[in-house]
PDB file of C-alpha atoms and ligand atoms in Angstrom:
ATOM      1  CA  UNK A   1       0.154  -0.051  -0.226  1.00 84.00           C
ATOM      2  CA  UNK A   2       1.430   3.198  -0.791  1.00 93.00           C
ATOM      3  CA  UNK A   3       0.978   6.522   0.771  1.00 96.00           C
ATOM      4  CA  UNK A   4       1.447  10.487  -0.177  1.00 97.00           C
ATOM      5  CA  UNK A   5       1.193  13.502   1.998  1.00 98.00           C
ATOM      6  CA  UNK A   6      -1.858  14.726   0.956  1.00 98.00           C
ATOM      7  CA  UNK A   7      -1.060  17.988   4.298  1.00 98.00           C
ATOM      8  CA  UNK A   8       0.589  19.190   7.232  1.00 98.00           C
ATOM      9  CA  UNK A   9      -1.538  18.295  10.201  1.00 97.00           C
ATOM     10  CA  UNK A  10      -1.238  21.303  12.134  1.00 97.00           C
ATOM     11  CA  UNK A  11      -3.294  22.297   8.133  1.00 97.00           C
ATOM     12  CA  UNK A  12      -6.391  20.394   9.993  1.00 98.00           C
ATOM     13  CA  UNK A  13      -9.589  22.575  11.787  1.00 97.00           C
ATOM     14  CA  UNK A  14     -11.288  20.261  13.857  1.00 97.00           C
ATOM     15  CA  UNK A  15     -14.866  19.554  11.656  1.00 98.00           C
ATOM     16  CA  UNK A  16     -14.144  21.002   8.255  1.00 98.00           C
ATOM     17  CA  UNK A  17     -12.450  19.631   5.441  1.00 98.00           C
ATOM     18  CA  UNK A  18      -9.776  20.728   3.323  1.00 98.00           C
ATOM     19  CA  UNK A  19     -10.217  19.180  -0.181  1.00 98.00           C
ATOM     20  CA  UNK A  20      -6.631  18.116  -1.666  1.00 98.00           C
ATOM     21  CA  UNK A  21      -5.236  15.454  -4.837  1.00 98.00           C
ATOM     22  CA  UNK A  22      -3.624  13.172  -5.118  1.00 97.00           C
ATOM     23  CA  UNK A  23      -2.169  11.386  -8.667  1.00 93.00           C
ATOM     24  CA  UNK A  24      -5.556  13.029  -9.675  1.00 95.00           C
ATOM     25  CA  UNK A  25      -8.271  12.426  -7.326  1.00 97.00           C
ATOM     26  CA  UNK A  26      -9.935  15.237  -5.394  1.00 98.00           C
ATOM     27  CA  UNK A  27     -10.217  14.311  -1.159  1.00 98.00           C
ATOM     28  CA  UNK A  28     -11.516  15.697   1.145  1.00 98.00           C
ATOM     29  CA  UNK A  29      -9.613  15.098   5.230  1.00 98.00           C
ATOM     30  CA  UNK A  30     -10.627  15.419   7.439  1.00 98.00           C
ATOM     31  CA  UNK A  31     -10.089  15.512  11.645  1.00 98.00           C
ATOM     32  CA  UNK A  32     -13.450  15.394  13.547  1.00 98.00           C
ATOM     33  CA  UNK A  33     -13.783  13.285  16.763  1.00 93.00           C
ATOM     34  CA  UNK A  34      -9.704  12.943  17.512  1.00 92.00           C
ATOM     35  CA  UNK A  35      -9.098  11.056  14.156  1.00 97.00           C
ATOM     36  CA  UNK A  36      -8.599  12.467  10.948  1.00 98.00           C
ATOM     37  CA  UNK A  37     -10.171  10.679   8.200  1.00 98.00           C
ATOM     38  CA  UNK A  38     -10.152  10.849   3.613  1.00 98.00           C
ATOM     39  CA  UNK A  39     -12.713  11.052   1.871  1.00 98.00           C
ATOM     40  CA  UNK A  40     -13.331  10.873  -1.828  1.00 98.00           C
ATOM     41  CA  UNK A  41     -14.521  13.872  -2.768  1.00 98.00           C
ATOM     42  CA  UNK A  42     -17.489  14.572  -4.884  1.00 98.00           C
ATOM     43  CA  UNK A  43     -20.734  13.029  -4.550  1.00 98.00           C
ATOM     44  CA  UNK A  44     -22.130   9.907  -5.289  1.00 98.00           C
ATOM     45  CA  UNK A  45     -25.036  11.526  -5.695  1.00 98.00           C
ATOM     46  CA  UNK A  46     -23.852  14.465  -8.134  1.00 97.00           C
ATOM     47  CA  UNK A  47     -20.051  15.589  -9.625  1.00 96.00           C
ATOM     48  CA  UNK A  48     -20.711  17.814  -6.071  1.00 97.00           C
ATOM     49  CA  UNK A  49     -17.799  18.838  -3.825  1.00 98.00           C
ATOM     50  CA  UNK A  50     -17.936  17.297  -0.534  1.00 98.00           C
ATOM     51  CA  UNK A  51     -15.736  19.303   0.792  1.00 98.00           C
ATOM     52  CA  UNK A  52     -17.671  22.396   1.130  1.00 98.00           C
ATOM     53  CA  UNK A  53     -20.056  20.311   3.698  1.00 97.00           C
ATOM     54  CA  UNK A  54     -20.861  19.816   7.288  1.00 97.00           C
ATOM     55  CA  UNK A  55     -19.185  18.284   8.786  1.00 98.00           C
ATOM     56  CA  UNK A  56     -21.045  16.589  12.324  1.00 97.00           C
ATOM     57  CA  UNK A  57     -21.390  12.546  13.979  1.00 97.00           C
ATOM     58  CA  UNK A  58     -17.995  11.361  11.969  1.00 97.00           C
ATOM     59  CA  UNK A  59     -19.725  11.974   8.729  1.00 98.00           C
ATOM     60  CA  UNK A  60     -19.762  14.902   6.196  1.00 98.00           C
ATOM     61  CA  UNK A  61     -22.927  16.122   4.424  1.00 98.00           C
ATOM     62  CA  UNK A  62     -23.358  16.605   0.576  1.00 98.00           C
ATOM     63  CA  UNK A  63     -24.866  21.001   0.871  1.00 97.00           C
ATOM     64  CA  UNK A  64     -26.886  19.922  -2.316  1.00 98.00           C
ATOM     65  CA  UNK A  65     -29.277  17.553  -1.334  1.00 97.00           C
ATOM     66  CA  UNK A  66     -28.160  16.852   1.898  1.00 97.00           C
ATOM     67  CA  UNK A  67     -27.120  12.943   2.073  1.00 98.00           C
ATOM     68  CA  UNK A  68     -25.218  12.435   4.620  1.00 98.00           C
ATOM     69  CA  UNK A  69     -21.843  10.583   4.025  1.00 98.00           C
ATOM     70  CA  UNK A  70     -19.734   8.263   7.358  1.00 98.00           C
ATOM     71  CA  UNK A  71     -16.263   9.102   6.797  1.00 98.00           C
ATOM     72  CA  UNK A  72     -15.198   5.105   8.613  1.00 97.00           C
ATOM     73  CA  UNK A  73     -16.893   3.485   5.723  1.00 98.00           C
ATOM     74  CA  UNK A  74     -18.384   5.881   2.686  1.00 98.00           C
ATOM     75  CA  UNK A  75     -21.859   4.764   3.006  1.00 98.00           C
ATOM     76  CA  UNK A  76     -24.740   7.302   2.351  1.00 98.00           C
ATOM     77  CA  UNK A  77     -27.393   7.059   5.253  1.00 95.00           C
ATOM     78  CA  UNK A  78     -29.857   8.514   4.070  1.00 93.00           C
ATOM     79  CA  UNK A  79     -31.365   9.578   0.476  1.00 95.00           C
ATOM     80  CA  UNK A  80     -30.404  10.611  -2.130  1.00 98.00           C
ATOM     81  CA  UNK A  81     -27.755   9.407  -3.169  1.00 97.00           C
ATOM     82  CA  UNK A  82     -27.520   5.326  -2.732  1.00 98.00           C
ATOM     83  CA  UNK A  83     -23.760   4.320  -3.469  1.00 98.00           C
ATOM     84  CA  UNK A  84     -21.022   4.541  -1.616  1.00 98.00           C
ATOM     85  CA  UNK A  85     -17.716   7.690  -1.850  1.00 98.00           C
ATOM     86  CA  UNK A  86     -14.852   5.493  -1.595  1.00 97.00           C
ATOM     87  CA  UNK A  87     -12.597   6.229   1.204  1.00 97.00           C
ATOM     88  CA  UNK A  88      -9.231   5.691   2.170  1.00 97.00           C
ATOM     89  CA  UNK A  89      -5.986   4.791   4.657  1.00 97.00           C
ATOM     90  CA  UNK A  90      -4.994   7.087   7.142  1.00 98.00           C
ATOM     91  CA  UNK A  91      -1.876   6.943   8.540  1.00 97.00           C
ATOM     92  CA  UNK A  92      -0.399   9.922  10.639  1.00 98.00           C
ATOM     93  CA  UNK A  93       3.764  10.205  10.412  1.00 97.00           C
ATOM     94  CA  UNK A  94       4.570  13.761  12.275  1.00 97.00           C
ATOM     95  CA  UNK A  95       2.735  15.995  11.668  1.00 97.00           C
ATOM     96  CA  UNK A  96       1.908  14.463   8.239  1.00 98.00           C
ATOM     97  CA  UNK A  97      -1.123  13.679   6.552  1.00 98.00           C
ATOM     98  CA  UNK A  98      -0.799  10.588   4.656  1.00 98.00           C
ATOM     99  CA  UNK A  99      -2.664   8.765   2.607  1.00 98.00           C
ATOM    100  CA  UNK A 100      -2.875   5.418   0.358  1.00 97.00           C
ATOM    101  CA  UNK A 101      -6.076   5.879  -2.260  1.00 94.00           C
ATOM    102  CA  UNK A 102      -4.383   1.984  -3.479  1.00 80.00           C
ATOM    103  CA  UNK A 103      -6.779   0.778  -0.820  1.00 55.00           C
ATOM    104  CA  UNK A 104     -10.791   1.412  -0.966  1.00 47.00           C
ATOM    105  CA  UNK A 105     -12.996   0.651   1.082  1.00 47.00           C
TER     106      UNK A 105
HETATM  107  S1  LIG B   1     -25.388  15.911  -5.605  1.00 96.81           S
HETATM  108 FE1  LIG B   1     -25.132  14.891  -2.800  1.00 96.81          FE
HETATM  109  S2  LIG B   1     -26.517  14.383  -2.179  1.00 96.81           S
HETATM  110 FE2  LIG B   1     -27.218  14.991  -5.003  1.00 96.81          FE
END
């Protein structure tokens, strides 16, 4: 599994998603509840950036139609989205947040 640096840990604010691009893939990096998560930044319902949505209860909410995706599994909690969004493994190395795109779950 190859990890690449997504951003610095110090750049993340609690519950404020940060959009990064890794190998051409838009990824939203989220620090919440003492953990850091990485989820594909595009909603599975339409081509909308999830990082512009709100984070609550370990979910990121799509600002357009309100489906919320679990940051651990990528699964939507409700309609209109029905398909999960890919989530990626995260590793913290000092002040670096590392994300692996190779193993999607
Ligand atoms: S575009 Fe995200 S729920 Fe519709």
